[in-house]
PDB file of C-alpha atoms in Angstrom:
ATOM      1  CA  MET A  22      28.437  31.025 -21.844  1.00 48.00           C
ATOM      2  CA  ALA A  23      25.099  29.504 -20.807  1.00 49.00           C
ATOM      3  CA  GLU A  24      23.625  26.783 -22.866  1.00 51.00           C
ATOM      4  CA  VAL A  25      20.343  27.454 -24.640  1.00 51.00           C
ATOM      5  CA  GLU A  26      17.664  25.047 -23.481  1.00 50.00           C
ATOM      6  CA  GLN A  27      16.034  23.054 -26.214  1.00 53.00           C
ATOM      7  CA  PRO A  28      12.253  23.086 -26.303  1.00 50.00           C
ATOM      8  CA  PHE A  29      10.588  19.985 -24.909  1.00 48.00           C
ATOM      9  CA  VAL A  30       7.755  18.591 -26.969  1.00 50.00           C
ATOM     10  CA  SER A  31       5.189  16.475 -25.145  1.00 49.00           C
ATOM     11  CA  ARG A  32       3.836  13.422 -26.901  1.00 51.00           C
ATOM     12  CA  SER A  33       0.515  13.459 -25.089  1.00 49.00           C
ATOM     13  CA  GLN A  34      -0.429  16.964 -26.067  1.00 49.00           C
ATOM     14  CA  ARG A  35       0.606  19.325 -28.748  1.00 50.00           C
ATOM     15  CA  VAL A  36       1.974  21.985 -26.423  1.00 48.00           C
ATOM     16  CA  VAL A  37       5.507  23.315 -26.558  1.00 47.00           C
ATOM     17  CA  ASP A  38       7.078  23.729 -23.120  1.00 47.00           C
ATOM     18  CA  TYR A  39       9.953  26.185 -22.869  1.00 47.00           C
ATOM     19  CA  GLY A  40      10.640  25.409 -19.252  1.00 49.00           C
ATOM     20  CA  SER A  41       7.795  27.465 -17.858  1.00 47.00           C
ATOM     21  CA  THR A  42       6.304  26.477 -14.530  1.00 48.00           C
ATOM     22  CA  ILE A  43       2.740  26.956 -15.842  1.00 47.00           C
ATOM     23  CA  GLN A  44       1.103  23.659 -16.738  1.00 48.00           C
ATOM     24  CA  THR A  45      -1.553  23.387 -19.356  1.00 45.00           C
ATOM     25  CA  ARG A  46      -4.568  21.323 -18.381  1.00 47.00           C
ATOM     26  CA  LEU A  47      -7.002  19.720 -20.698  1.00 43.00           C
ATOM     27  CA  ALA A  48     -10.704  20.346 -20.223  1.00 45.00           C
ATOM     28  CA  ALA A  49     -12.446  17.580 -18.342  1.00 45.00           C
ATOM     29  CA  SER A  50     -14.997  17.231 -20.989  1.00 48.00           C
ATOM     30  CA  ALA A  51     -15.275  18.277 -24.548  1.00 50.00           C
ATOM     31  CA  ARG A  52     -17.073  21.539 -25.162  1.00 52.00           C
ATOM     32  CA  LEU A  53     -20.479  20.935 -26.644  1.00 51.00           C
ATOM     33  CA  PRO A  54     -21.713  23.198 -29.360  1.00 52.00           C
ATOM     34  CA  SER A  55     -24.596  25.483 -28.353  1.00 51.00           C
ATOM     35  CA  PHE A  56     -27.334  26.564 -30.688  1.00 50.00           C
ATOM     36  CA  VAL A  57     -29.323  29.782 -30.573  1.00 50.00           C
ATOM     37  CA  THR A  58     -32.889  29.524 -31.750  1.00 51.00           C
ATOM     38  CA  ILE A  59     -33.714  32.237 -34.212  1.00 49.00           C
ATOM     39  CA  GLU A  60     -37.389  33.044 -34.119  1.00 50.00           C
ATOM     40  CA  SER A  61     -39.080  33.862 -37.319  1.00 50.00           C
ATOM     41  CA  PRO A  62     -40.681  37.309 -37.443  1.00 52.00           C
ATOM     42  CA  ARG A  63     -44.302  37.283 -36.297  1.00 53.00           C
ATOM     43  CA  ARG A  64     -47.014  38.399 -38.575  1.00 50.00           C
ATOM     44  CA  TYR A  65     -49.777  40.497 -37.117  1.00 46.00           C
ATOM     45  CA  SER A  66     -53.118  40.782 -38.791  1.00 45.00           C
ATOM     46  CA  LYS A  67     -54.380  44.241 -39.446  1.00 48.00           C
ATOM     47  CA  MET A  68     -56.980  45.352 -36.914  1.00 44.00           C
ATOM     48  CA  SER A  69     -59.370  48.130 -37.619  1.00 46.00           C
ATOM     49  CA  HIS A  70     -59.438  50.971 -35.127  1.00 45.00           C
ATOM     50  CA  ASN A  71     -63.245  50.845 -35.172  1.00 49.00           C
ATOM     51  CA  THR A  72     -63.373  47.261 -33.905  1.00 52.00           C
ATOM     52  CA  LEU A  73     -64.574  47.129 -30.278  1.00 50.00           C
ATOM     53  CA  SER A  74     -64.602  44.222 -27.885  1.00 58.00           C
ATOM     54  CA  PRO A  75     -67.961  43.153 -26.416  1.00 60.00           C
ATOM     55  CA  HIS A  76     -66.933  44.645 -23.073  1.00 64.00           C
ATOM     56  CA  ASP A  77     -66.210  48.043 -24.632  1.00 68.00           C
ATOM     57  CA  SER A  78     -69.499  47.998 -26.517  1.00 69.00           C
ATOM     58  CA  GLN A  79     -71.381  47.122 -23.337  1.00 73.00           C
ATOM     59  CA  THR A  80     -69.630  49.897 -21.434  1.00 83.00           C
ATOM     60  CA  ARG A  81     -70.532  52.460 -24.079  1.00 85.00           C
ATOM     61  CA  TRP A  82     -74.147  51.294 -24.080  1.00 83.00           C
ATOM     62  CA  GLN A  83     -74.297  51.624 -20.276  1.00 85.00           C
ATOM     63  CA  ARG A  84     -72.924  55.145 -20.493  1.00 89.00           C
ATOM     64  CA  LEU A  85     -75.577  56.004 -23.057  1.00 90.00           C
ATOM     65  CA  GLU A  86     -78.281  54.574 -20.790  1.00 89.00           C
ATOM     66  CA  TYR A  87     -76.984  56.612 -17.849  1.00 91.00           C
ATOM     67  CA  PHE A  88     -76.940  59.769 -19.962  1.00 93.00           C
ATOM     68  CA  LEU A  89     -80.499  59.222 -21.187  1.00 94.00           C
ATOM     69  CA  ASN A  90     -81.637  58.502 -17.652  1.00 93.00           C
ATOM     70  CA  VAL A  91     -80.108  61.756 -16.412  1.00 95.00           C
ATOM     71  CA  LEU A  92     -81.892  63.565 -19.248  1.00 95.00           C
ATOM     72  CA  ASN A  93     -85.118  61.861 -18.214  1.00 95.00           C
ATOM     73  CA  GLN A  94     -84.652  62.905 -14.588  1.00 95.00           C
ATOM     74  CA  ILE A  95     -84.230  66.502 -15.744  1.00 96.00           C
ATOM     75  CA  CYS A  96     -87.468  66.332 -17.760  1.00 96.00           C
ATOM     76  CA  ILE A  97     -89.378  64.810 -14.843  1.00 96.00           C
ATOM     77  CA  GLY A  98     -88.008  67.385 -12.430  1.00 95.00           C
ATOM     78  CA  PHE A  99     -88.792  70.341 -14.685  1.00 96.00           C
ATOM     79  CA  VAL A 100     -92.392  69.255 -15.329  1.00 96.00           C
ATOM     80  CA  THR A 101     -93.005  68.544 -11.647  1.00 96.00           C
ATOM     81  CA  ILE A 102     -91.467  71.790 -10.386  1.00 96.00           C
ATOM     82  CA  TYR A 103     -93.200  74.004 -12.935  1.00 94.00           C
ATOM     83  CA  MET A 104     -96.634  72.434 -12.456  1.00 94.00           C
ATOM     84  CA  SER A 105     -96.229  72.687  -8.692  1.00 94.00           C
ATOM     85  CA  TYR A 106     -95.317  76.361  -9.044  1.00 93.00           C
ATOM     86  CA  LEU A 107     -98.217  77.003 -11.414  1.00 91.00           C
ATOM     87  CA  THR A 108    -100.820  75.364  -9.182  1.00 91.00           C
ATOM     88  CA  LEU A 109     -99.539  76.342  -5.737  1.00 89.00           C
ATOM     89  CA  ARG A 110     -99.349  80.064  -6.517  1.00 87.00           C
ATOM     90  CA  THR A 111    -103.075  80.150  -7.339  1.00 81.00           C
ATOM     91  CA  GLY A 112    -104.149  77.967  -4.431  1.00 82.00           C
ATOM     92  CA  LEU A 113    -104.924  74.249  -4.374  1.00 83.00           C
ATOM     93  CA  GLN A 114    -108.609  74.362  -5.152  1.00 86.00           C
ATOM     94  CA  GLY A 115    -110.672  72.693  -7.854  1.00 87.00           C
ATOM     95  CA  THR A 116    -108.737  72.269 -11.078  1.00 90.00           C
ATOM     96  CA  SER A 117    -105.483  73.449  -9.495  1.00 93.00           C
ATOM     97  CA  LEU A 118    -105.658  70.670  -6.918  1.00 94.00           C
ATOM     98  CA  HIS A 119    -106.514  68.171  -9.657  1.00 95.00           C
ATOM     99  CA  ALA A 120    -103.571  69.259 -11.833  1.00 94.00           C
ATOM    100  CA  TRP A 121    -101.110  69.185  -8.930  1.00 95.00           C
ATOM    101  CA  LEU A 122    -102.163  65.751  -7.655  1.00 95.00           C
ATOM    102  CA  VAL A 123    -102.052  64.020 -11.043  1.00 96.00           C
ATOM    103  CA  THR A 124     -98.687  65.628 -11.859  1.00 96.00           C
ATOM    104  CA  ILE A 125     -97.157  64.595  -8.549  1.00 96.00           C
ATOM    105  CA  GLY A 126     -98.783  61.168  -8.709  1.00 95.00           C
ATOM    106  CA  PHE A 127     -98.222  60.097 -12.303  1.00 95.00           C
ATOM    107  CA  SER A 128     -95.436  62.281 -13.708  1.00 95.00           C
ATOM    108  CA  PHE A 129     -93.232  62.084 -10.622  1.00 96.00           C
ATOM    109  CA  PHE A 130     -93.962  59.223  -8.200  1.00 96.00           C
ATOM    110  CA  MET A 131     -95.124  56.700 -10.788  1.00 95.00           C
ATOM    111  CA  ALA A 132     -92.392  57.613 -13.281  1.00 95.00           C
ATOM    112  CA  GLU A 133     -89.716  57.132 -10.633  1.00 94.00           C
ATOM    113  CA  GLY A 134     -91.390  53.996  -9.324  1.00 93.00           C
ATOM    114  CA  VAL A 135     -91.476  52.132 -12.626  1.00 93.00           C
ATOM    115  CA  MET A 136     -87.758  52.869 -13.169  1.00 93.00           C
ATOM    116  CA  ILE A 137     -86.578  51.535  -9.808  1.00 92.00           C
ATOM    117  CA  HIS A 138     -85.588  48.069 -11.093  1.00 89.00           C
ATOM    118  CA  TYR A 139     -84.082  49.467 -14.302  1.00 89.00           C
ATOM    119  CA  GLY A 140     -80.323  48.831 -14.394  1.00 86.00           C
ATOM    120  CA  GLY A 141     -79.639  52.148 -16.121  1.00 87.00           C
ATOM    121  CA  ASN A 142     -81.209  54.206 -13.339  1.00 90.00           C
ATOM    122  CA  VAL A 143     -78.428  56.430 -12.007  1.00 89.00           C
ATOM    123  CA  LEU A 144     -80.236  56.871  -8.687  1.00 89.00           C
ATOM    124  CA  THR A 145     -80.836  53.227  -7.752  1.00 89.00           C
ATOM    125  CA  HIS A 146     -78.506  51.050  -9.861  1.00 87.00           C
ATOM    126  CA  SER A 147     -76.269  50.284  -6.848  1.00 89.00           C
ATOM    127  CA  TYR A 148     -79.120  49.306  -4.504  1.00 90.00           C
ATOM    128  CA  LYS A 149     -79.930  45.718  -3.601  1.00 92.00           C
ATOM    129  CA  ARG A 150     -83.015  44.101  -5.083  1.00 90.00           C
ATOM    130  CA  HIS A 151     -84.864  44.016  -1.758  1.00 90.00           C
ATOM    131  CA  THR A 152     -84.248  47.745  -1.273  1.00 92.00           C
ATOM    132  CA  LYS A 153     -85.403  48.474  -4.813  1.00 92.00           C
ATOM    133  CA  THR A 154     -88.603  46.506  -4.252  1.00 90.00           C
ATOM    134  CA  THR A 155     -89.355  48.433  -1.061  1.00 92.00           C
ATOM    135  CA  ILE A 156     -88.803  51.810  -2.743  1.00 94.00           C
ATOM    136  CA  HIS A 157     -90.839  50.632  -5.741  1.00 93.00           C
ATOM    137  CA  TRP A 158     -94.020  49.839  -3.865  1.00 90.00           C
ATOM    138  CA  ILE A 159     -93.711  52.946  -1.664  1.00 94.00           C
ATOM    139  CA  LEU A 160     -93.417  55.261  -4.682  1.00 95.00           C
ATOM    140  CA  LEU A 161     -96.190  53.532  -6.603  1.00 94.00           C
ATOM    141  CA  THR A 162     -98.483  53.580  -3.589  1.00 94.00           C
ATOM    142  CA  LEU A 163     -97.944  57.327  -3.236  1.00 95.00           C
ATOM    143  CA  GLY A 164     -98.273  57.843  -6.983  1.00 95.00           C
ATOM    144  CA  GLY A 165    -101.403  55.738  -7.284  1.00 94.00           C
ATOM    145  CA  CYS A 166    -103.122  57.445  -4.351  1.00 95.00           C
ATOM    146  CA  CYS A 167    -102.251  60.957  -5.556  1.00 95.00           C
ATOM    147  CA  GLY A 168    -103.097  60.252  -9.192  1.00 95.00           C
ATOM    148  CA  ALA A 169    -106.367  58.466  -8.482  1.00 95.00           C
ATOM    149  CA  SER A 170    -107.415  61.163  -6.001  1.00 95.00           C
ATOM    150  CA  GLY A 171    -106.672  63.921  -8.497  1.00 94.00           C
ATOM    151  CA  ALA A 172    -108.638  62.180 -11.229  1.00 94.00           C
ATOM    152  CA  LEU A 173    -111.546  61.487  -8.883  1.00 94.00           C
ATOM    153  CA  ILE A 174    -111.722  65.154  -7.840  1.00 93.00           C
ATOM    154  CA  LYS A 175    -112.097  66.249 -11.452  1.00 91.00           C
ATOM    155  CA  MET A 176    -114.655  63.545 -12.248  1.00 92.00           C
ATOM    156  CA  ILE A 177    -116.780  64.596  -9.287  1.00 91.00           C
ATOM    157  CA  GLN A 178    -116.436  68.230 -10.336  1.00 89.00           C
ATOM    158  CA  LYS A 179    -117.591  67.329 -13.857  1.00 85.00           C
ATOM    159  CA  GLY A 180    -120.339  65.050 -12.602  1.00 85.00           C
ATOM    160  CA  PHE A 181    -118.654  62.105 -14.362  1.00 81.00           C
ATOM    161  CA  SER A 182    -119.634  63.715 -17.667  1.00 79.00           C
ATOM    162  CA  LEU A 183    -116.405  63.274 -19.616  1.00 84.00           C
ATOM    163  CA  HIS A 184    -116.578  64.091 -23.324  1.00 87.00           C
ATOM    164  CA  SER A 185    -113.108  65.448 -24.145  1.00 91.00           C
ATOM    165  CA  THR A 186    -110.097  63.318 -25.049  1.00 92.00           C
ATOM    166  CA  HIS A 187    -108.371  64.486 -21.891  1.00 93.00           C
ATOM    167  CA  GLY A 188    -111.332  63.436 -19.751  1.00 92.00           C
ATOM    168  CA  LYS A 189    -111.782  60.023 -21.364  1.00 93.00           C
ATOM    169  CA  LEU A 190    -108.104  59.194 -21.089  1.00 94.00           C
ATOM    170  CA  GLY A 191    -108.102  60.388 -17.494  1.00 94.00           C
ATOM    171  CA  PHE A 192    -110.977  58.072 -16.611  1.00 94.00           C
ATOM    172  CA  THR A 193    -109.144  55.167 -18.280  1.00 95.00           C
ATOM    173  CA  ALA A 194    -105.989  55.968 -16.317  1.00 95.00           C
ATOM    174  CA  PHE A 195    -108.058  56.066 -13.113  1.00 95.00           C
ATOM    175  CA  ILE A 196    -109.438  52.550 -13.711  1.00 95.00           C
ATOM    176  CA  LEU A 197    -106.040  51.156 -14.703  1.00 95.00           C
ATOM    177  CA  CYS A 198    -104.469  52.754 -11.645  1.00 95.00           C
ATOM    178  CA  LEU A 199    -106.881  50.957  -9.320  1.00 94.00           C
ATOM    179  CA  LEU A 200    -106.283  47.651 -11.117  1.00 94.00           C
ATOM    180  CA  ALA A 201    -102.509  48.121 -11.056  1.00 93.00           C
ATOM    181  CA  MET A 202    -102.510  48.838  -7.327  1.00 92.00           C
ATOM    182  CA  THR A 203    -104.623  45.740  -6.686  1.00 91.00           C
ATOM    183  CA  SER A 204    -102.330  43.575  -8.793  1.00 89.00           C
ATOM    184  CA  GLY A 205     -99.361  45.151  -7.012  1.00 88.00           C
ATOM    185  CA  VAL A 206    -100.595  43.805  -3.679  1.00 88.00           C
ATOM    186  CA  SER A 207    -100.953  40.384  -5.285  1.00 87.00           C
ATOM    187  CA  ALA A 208     -97.435  40.609  -6.752  1.00 85.00           C
ATOM    188  CA  LEU A 209     -96.004  41.672  -3.394  1.00 81.00           C
ATOM    189  CA  PHE A 210     -97.369  38.490  -1.814  1.00 83.00           C
ATOM    190  CA  SER A 211     -96.827  36.316  -4.892  1.00 79.00           C
ATOM    191  CA  ALA A 212     -95.168  33.582  -2.826  1.00 78.00           C
ATOM    192  CA  ARG A 213     -98.319  33.166  -0.726  1.00 80.00           C
ATOM    193  CA  VAL A 214    -100.735  33.016  -3.654  1.00 78.00           C
ATOM    194  CA  LYS A 215     -98.582  30.826  -5.886  1.00 77.00           C
ATOM    195  CA  ARG A 216    -101.163  28.030  -5.614  1.00 80.00           C
ATOM    196  CA  LEU A 217    -103.650  30.207  -7.470  1.00 83.00           C
ATOM    197  CA  ILE A 218    -101.242  31.827  -9.937  1.00 84.00           C
ATOM    198  CA  THR A 219     -97.529  31.386 -10.523  1.00 86.00           C
ATOM    199  CA  PRO A 220     -95.280  34.250  -9.345  1.00 85.00           C
ATOM    200  CA  LEU A 221     -94.042  34.813 -12.895  1.00 87.00           C
ATOM    201  CA  LEU A 222     -97.530  35.265 -14.330  1.00 89.00           C
ATOM    202  CA  ASN A 223     -98.553  37.344 -11.336  1.00 88.00           C
ATOM    203  CA  LYS A 224     -95.671  39.796 -11.688  1.00 88.00           C
ATOM    204  CA  THR A 225     -95.953  39.921 -15.469  1.00 91.00           C
ATOM    205  CA  PHE A 226     -99.630  40.845 -15.244  1.00 92.00           C
ATOM    206  CA  HIS A 227     -98.813  43.528 -12.670  1.00 91.00           C
ATOM    207  CA  ASN A 228     -96.046  44.969 -14.865  1.00 92.00           C
ATOM    208  CA  PHE A 229     -98.392  45.113 -17.838  1.00 94.00           C
ATOM    209  CA  LEU A 230    -101.141  46.909 -15.907  1.00 94.00           C
ATOM    210  CA  GLY A 231     -98.719  49.341 -14.274  1.00 93.00           C
ATOM    211  CA  PHE A 232     -97.013  50.187 -17.540  1.00 94.00           C
ATOM    212  CA  SER A 233    -100.348  50.647 -19.330  1.00 95.00           C
ATOM    213  CA  CYS A 234    -101.547  52.947 -16.559  1.00 95.00           C
ATOM    214  CA  PHE A 235     -98.380  55.035 -16.783  1.00 95.00           C
ATOM    215  CA  VAL A 236     -98.590  55.416 -20.571  1.00 96.00           C
ATOM    216  CA  ILE A 237    -102.261  56.427 -20.483  1.00 96.00           C
ATOM    217  CA  ALA A 238    -101.658  58.807 -17.570  1.00 96.00           C
ATOM    218  CA  LEU A 239     -98.837  60.707 -19.286  1.00 96.00           C
ATOM    219  CA  THR A 240    -100.807  60.803 -22.526  1.00 96.00           C
ATOM    220  CA  THR A 241    -103.631  62.360 -20.513  1.00 96.00           C
ATOM    221  CA  GLN A 242    -101.159  64.892 -19.134  1.00 95.00           C
ATOM    222  CA  TYR A 243    -100.116  65.730 -22.690  1.00 96.00           C
ATOM    223  CA  TYR A 244    -103.701  66.558 -23.645  1.00 95.00           C
ATOM    224  CA  GLY A 245    -104.078  68.460 -20.384  1.00 94.00           C
ATOM    225  CA  TYR A 246    -101.774  71.164 -21.737  1.00 94.00           C
ATOM    226  CA  GLN A 247    -104.463  71.913 -24.331  1.00 92.00           C
ATOM    227  CA  THR A 248    -107.150  72.651 -21.760  1.00 91.00           C
ATOM    228  CA  GLY A 249    -108.327  76.159 -20.947  1.00 90.00           C
ATOM    229  CA  TYR A 250    -106.798  75.996 -17.472  1.00 90.00           C
ATOM    230  CA  PHE A 251    -103.256  75.631 -18.775  1.00 91.00           C
ATOM    231  CA  LYS A 252    -103.676  77.892 -21.817  1.00 90.00           C
ATOM    232  CA  SER A 253    -104.868  80.781 -19.665  1.00 89.00           C
ATOM    233  CA  ARG A 254    -101.802  80.513 -17.411  1.00 88.00           C
ATOM    234  CA  SER A 255     -98.966  79.943 -19.903  1.00 88.00           C
ATOM    235  CA  GLU A 256     -97.807  81.104 -23.300  1.00 88.00           C
ATOM    236  CA  THR A 257     -97.985  79.055 -26.487  1.00 90.00           C
ATOM    237  CA  ASP A 258     -94.240  78.411 -26.632  1.00 91.00           C
ATOM    238  CA  PHE A 259     -94.268  77.121 -23.091  1.00 90.00           C
ATOM    239  CA  GLN A 260     -97.182  74.821 -23.881  1.00 92.00           C
ATOM    240  CA  ILE A 261     -95.139  73.275 -26.690  1.00 94.00           C
ATOM    241  CA  LEU A 262     -92.145  72.921 -24.372  1.00 95.00           C
ATOM    242  CA  MET A 263     -94.193  71.110 -21.730  1.00 95.00           C
ATOM    243  CA  LYS A 264     -95.617  68.752 -24.342  1.00 95.00           C
ATOM    244  CA  CYS A 265     -92.137  67.914 -25.617  1.00 96.00           C
ATOM    245  CA  LEU A 266     -90.787  67.334 -22.114  1.00 96.00           C
ATOM    246  CA  THR A 267     -93.728  65.105 -21.190  1.00 96.00           C
ATOM    247  CA  LEU A 268     -93.384  62.998 -24.341  1.00 96.00           C
ATOM    248  CA  THR A 269     -89.618  62.724 -23.829  1.00 96.00           C
ATOM    249  CA  SER A 270     -90.173  61.566 -20.268  1.00 96.00           C
ATOM    250  CA  LEU A 271     -92.764  59.050 -21.447  1.00 95.00           C
ATOM    251  CA  VAL A 272     -90.439  57.515 -24.039  1.00 95.00           C
ATOM    252  CA  LEU A 273     -87.317  57.405 -21.855  1.00 95.00           C
ATOM    253  CA  THR A 274     -89.157  56.077 -18.813  1.00 95.00           C
ATOM    254  CA  SER A 275     -90.843  53.330 -20.831  1.00 93.00           C
ATOM    255  CA  TYR A 276     -87.576  51.684 -21.898  1.00 92.00           C
ATOM    256  CA  GLY A 277     -86.863  49.978 -18.569  1.00 90.00           C
ATOM    257  CA  PRO A 278     -90.388  48.574 -17.979  1.00 91.00           C
ATOM    258  CA  LEU A 279     -90.643  47.402 -21.596  1.00 92.00           C
ATOM    259  CA  LYS A 280     -87.306  45.624 -21.303  1.00 90.00           C
ATOM    260  CA  ALA A 281     -88.386  43.883 -18.088  1.00 90.00           C
ATOM    261  CA  LEU A 282     -91.774  42.981 -19.560  1.00 90.00           C
ATOM    262  CA  TYR A 283     -90.133  41.486 -22.644  1.00 91.00           C
ATOM    263  CA  GLN A 284     -87.823  39.344 -20.509  1.00 90.00           C
ATOM    264  CA  LYS A 285     -90.756  38.066 -18.456  1.00 89.00           C
ATOM    265  CA  CYS A 286     -92.689  37.195 -21.612  1.00 90.00           C
ATOM    266  CA  GLU A 287     -89.662  35.246 -22.866  1.00 89.00           C
ATOM    267  CA  ASN A 288     -89.529  33.298 -19.599  1.00 88.00           C
ATOM    268  CA  ILE A 289     -93.242  32.535 -19.862  1.00 87.00           C
ATOM    269  CA  SER A 290     -92.835  31.245 -23.417  1.00 88.00           C
ATOM    270  CA  ARG A 291     -90.032  28.934 -22.274  1.00 87.00           C
ATOM    271  CA  GLN A 292     -92.066  27.508 -19.415  1.00 80.00           C
ATOM    272  CA  PHE A 293     -95.257  27.033 -21.373  1.00 72.00           C
TER     273      PHE A 293
END
């Protein structure tokens, strides 16, 4: 009968060996305790859904400017196309030639010209400044020549006897147009005449004259819808529509030039 082996107890380690060939090894180093960092729950402040970042507000304002500019382009196009249709179908003679020239000159070319540098202009906002300047003086040269010629034709026809509100405003627009074109040449070569007048003052004066001419010219156009020439060729409802479109175009077109004029006045106040 085989003898039962007695268990061997090691003194160096508390492990009972029953004769197995597997040896127990101690870890080379003691196991260090590890800690897990428990983060406290974060508290988030309540944010209103109506709160917009400055970038979002600026983007919405730009979209509004683009929309209003598109609306303005529609008003300008409608007035120009209808007046061209009304005058061309009866022949460009006398008052018809006068009405067509001032509409093309002031309501179209000048309106588009004063909006060239406006950042909200959907037609030219991506153009470089040099390109905008070139288009600006081309449009205003065409607008000034057409508008002044149309006003001069009517003044010669009337013998410079202007008693109505439409006639007096038209004569004022004619004078301002000539002054604005002269100041435009000076502003175009502002770097060469900077010894006489600083470029900032030169361009500010030109902007003021050009904007004043545009406002007076479109106001004259508004009163032109009350003349016998237009009343005899259109219905009352259409006269009201043309007045509304012209005033809308005047207000929307004036925003860009007024903004630029205000910025130039601020720069002048800082320098002086």
